[in-house]
Amino acid sequence: MNTTAKPKHIGRNISRIRELRGMKQEALAIAIGVSQQTISNIEASEIVEDDKLELIAKELGVSKEAIHNFSEEAVINYFSNFTDNKGPIYTGHHCTFNPLDKLVEAYEENKRLYERLLEAEKRK
């Protein structure tokens, strides 16, 4: 039985991180100065040259180590920590005003402005 660990597929990790960031291959290609086909080839490769990996990591807003160590399980665990069975976990952020009150305020202000403009037109 062979217990040798399978090497990480760096290209697949790049692809998943890019997708999670909502970036298309073409956008990444333009950002690092290569063709979309080159990005496709990189994402199909198990190993990526260090200089290319550095550029890609910078554009994706992560470190090279984050690309090397990326795993789907880690992402799922990370986002699972934000919710529990009762819904979102309280993060200390709360709204200090009622958004509906702000909407009514804006409506009333616009109404007053409209009435002033209407009066000015009538005076002409």
Short mmCIF file of C-alpha atoms in Angstrom, two decimals:
data_model
loop_
_atom_site.label_atom_id
_atom_site.label_comp_id
_atom_site.label_asym_id
_atom_site.label_seq_id
_atom_site.Cartn_x
_atom_site.Cartn_y
_atom_site.Cartn_z
CA MET A 1 0.00 0.00 0.00
CA ASN A 2 1.38 3.36 -1.03
CA THR A 3 0.86 6.10 1.56
CA THR A 4 2.52 8.88 -0.41
CA ALA A 5 0.33 11.98 -0.30
CA LYS A 6 -0.91 13.23 -3.63
CA PRO A 7 0.54 16.67 -4.37
CA LYS A 8 -1.83 19.62 -4.29
CA HIS A 9 -3.15 20.69 -7.67
CA ILE A 10 -2.13 24.36 -7.61
CA GLY A 11 -3.97 25.21 -10.84
CA ARG A 12 -7.25 23.86 -9.47
CA ASN A 13 -6.73 25.89 -6.29
CA ILE A 14 -6.18 29.03 -8.37
CA SER A 15 -9.36 28.27 -10.30
CA ARG A 16 -11.48 27.80 -7.17
CA ILE A 17 -10.13 30.93 -5.47
CA ARG A 18 -10.70 32.94 -8.66
CA GLU A 19 -14.28 31.64 -8.86
CA LEU A 20 -14.91 32.42 -5.20
CA ARG A 21 -13.66 35.96 -5.80
CA GLY A 22 -16.13 36.28 -8.72
CA MET A 23 -13.36 36.84 -11.26
CA LYS A 24 -13.37 35.50 -14.81
CA GLN A 25 -10.29 33.97 -16.41
CA GLU A 26 -10.18 36.85 -18.87
CA ALA A 27 -10.08 39.47 -16.09
CA LEU A 28 -7.24 37.65 -14.33
CA ALA A 29 -5.39 37.29 -17.63
CA ILE A 30 -5.62 41.02 -18.35
CA ALA A 31 -4.53 41.85 -14.79
CA ILE A 32 -1.32 39.83 -15.05
CA GLY A 33 -0.65 40.52 -18.74
CA VAL A 34 -1.27 37.12 -20.31
CA SER A 35 -3.95 35.58 -22.51
CA GLN A 36 -7.10 33.90 -21.24
CA GLN A 37 -5.78 30.66 -22.75
CA THR A 38 -2.65 30.97 -20.59
CA ILE A 39 -4.82 31.23 -17.47
CA SER A 40 -6.76 28.18 -18.63
CA ASN A 41 -3.48 26.27 -19.06
CA ILE A 42 -2.22 27.41 -15.65
CA GLU A 43 -5.45 26.27 -13.99
CA ALA A 44 -5.05 22.87 -15.65
CA SER A 45 -1.49 22.50 -14.30
CA GLU A 46 -0.60 20.76 -11.04
CA ILE A 47 2.50 22.94 -10.65
CA VAL A 48 2.75 26.68 -11.38
CA GLU A 49 5.96 28.69 -11.76
CA ASP A 50 6.74 30.76 -8.67
CA ASP A 51 6.81 34.11 -10.49
CA LYS A 52 3.41 33.47 -12.13
CA LEU A 53 2.00 32.23 -8.82
CA GLU A 54 3.16 35.45 -7.12
CA LEU A 55 1.39 37.61 -9.74
CA ILE A 56 -1.79 35.55 -9.59
CA ALA A 57 -1.84 35.56 -5.78
CA LYS A 58 -1.47 39.35 -5.74
CA GLU A 59 -4.37 39.82 -8.18
CA LEU A 60 -6.57 37.40 -6.26
CA GLY A 61 -5.77 39.21 -3.01
CA VAL A 62 -4.28 36.17 -1.30
CA SER A 63 -0.81 34.89 -0.47
CA LYS A 64 1.02 32.16 -2.36
CA GLU A 65 0.70 30.05 0.76
CA ALA A 66 -3.08 30.49 0.70
CA ILE A 67 -3.13 29.10 -2.83
CA HIS A 68 -0.88 26.18 -1.85
CA ASN A 69 -2.94 25.38 1.25
CA PHE A 70 -6.42 26.01 -0.19
CA SER A 71 -9.03 23.34 0.46
CA GLU A 72 -12.78 23.21 -0.10
CA GLU A 73 -13.25 21.85 3.43
CA ALA A 74 -11.47 24.84 4.96
CA VAL A 75 -13.73 27.24 3.06
CA ILE A 76 -16.86 25.39 4.17
CA ASN A 77 -15.64 25.35 7.78
CA TYR A 78 -14.76 29.04 7.63
CA PHE A 79 -18.22 30.07 6.45
CA SER A 80 -19.94 27.59 8.78
CA ASN A 81 -18.50 29.53 11.71
CA PHE A 82 -20.67 32.51 10.80
CA THR A 83 -23.98 30.75 11.32
CA ASP A 84 -25.52 28.34 13.74
CA ASN A 85 -28.92 26.65 13.99
CA LYS A 86 -30.55 29.89 15.10
CA GLY A 87 -29.37 31.92 12.12
CA PRO A 88 -26.50 34.38 11.77
CA ILE A 89 -24.22 34.79 14.76
CA TYR A 90 -24.26 38.25 16.31
CA THR A 91 -21.14 40.04 15.11
CA GLY A 92 -21.47 43.24 17.12
CA HIS A 93 -22.79 45.24 14.17
CA HIS A 94 -26.26 46.62 14.40
CA CYS A 95 -28.16 49.36 12.67
CA THR A 96 -28.38 52.55 14.74
CA PHE A 97 -31.39 53.89 12.83
CA ASN A 98 -34.58 52.56 11.39
CA PRO A 99 -34.17 52.39 7.59
CA LEU A 100 -37.91 52.92 7.15
CA ASP A 101 -37.68 56.19 9.09
CA LYS A 102 -34.89 57.34 6.76
CA LEU A 103 -37.02 56.47 3.72
CA VAL A 104 -39.99 58.44 5.07
CA GLU A 105 -37.66 61.38 5.86
CA ALA A 106 -36.31 61.38 2.31
CA TYR A 107 -39.82 61.16 0.88
CA GLU A 108 -41.02 64.13 2.95
CA GLU A 109 -37.96 66.18 2.02
CA ASN A 110 -38.52 65.47 -1.68
CA LYS A 111 -42.20 66.34 -1.29
CA ARG A 112 -41.30 69.73 0.26
CA LEU A 113 -38.80 70.38 -2.53
CA TYR A 114 -41.40 69.52 -5.18
CA GLU A 115 -43.94 71.84 -3.54
CA ARG A 116 -41.41 74.72 -3.51
CA LEU A 117 -40.59 74.14 -7.18
CA LEU A 118 -44.30 74.05 -8.01
CA GLU A 119 -44.85 77.38 -6.16
CA ALA A 120 -41.93 78.94 -8.02
CA GLU A 121 -43.42 77.84 -11.36
CA LYS A 122 -46.82 79.24 -10.40
CA ARG A 123 -45.22 82.63 -9.55
CA LYS A 124 -43.68 82.83 -13.03
#
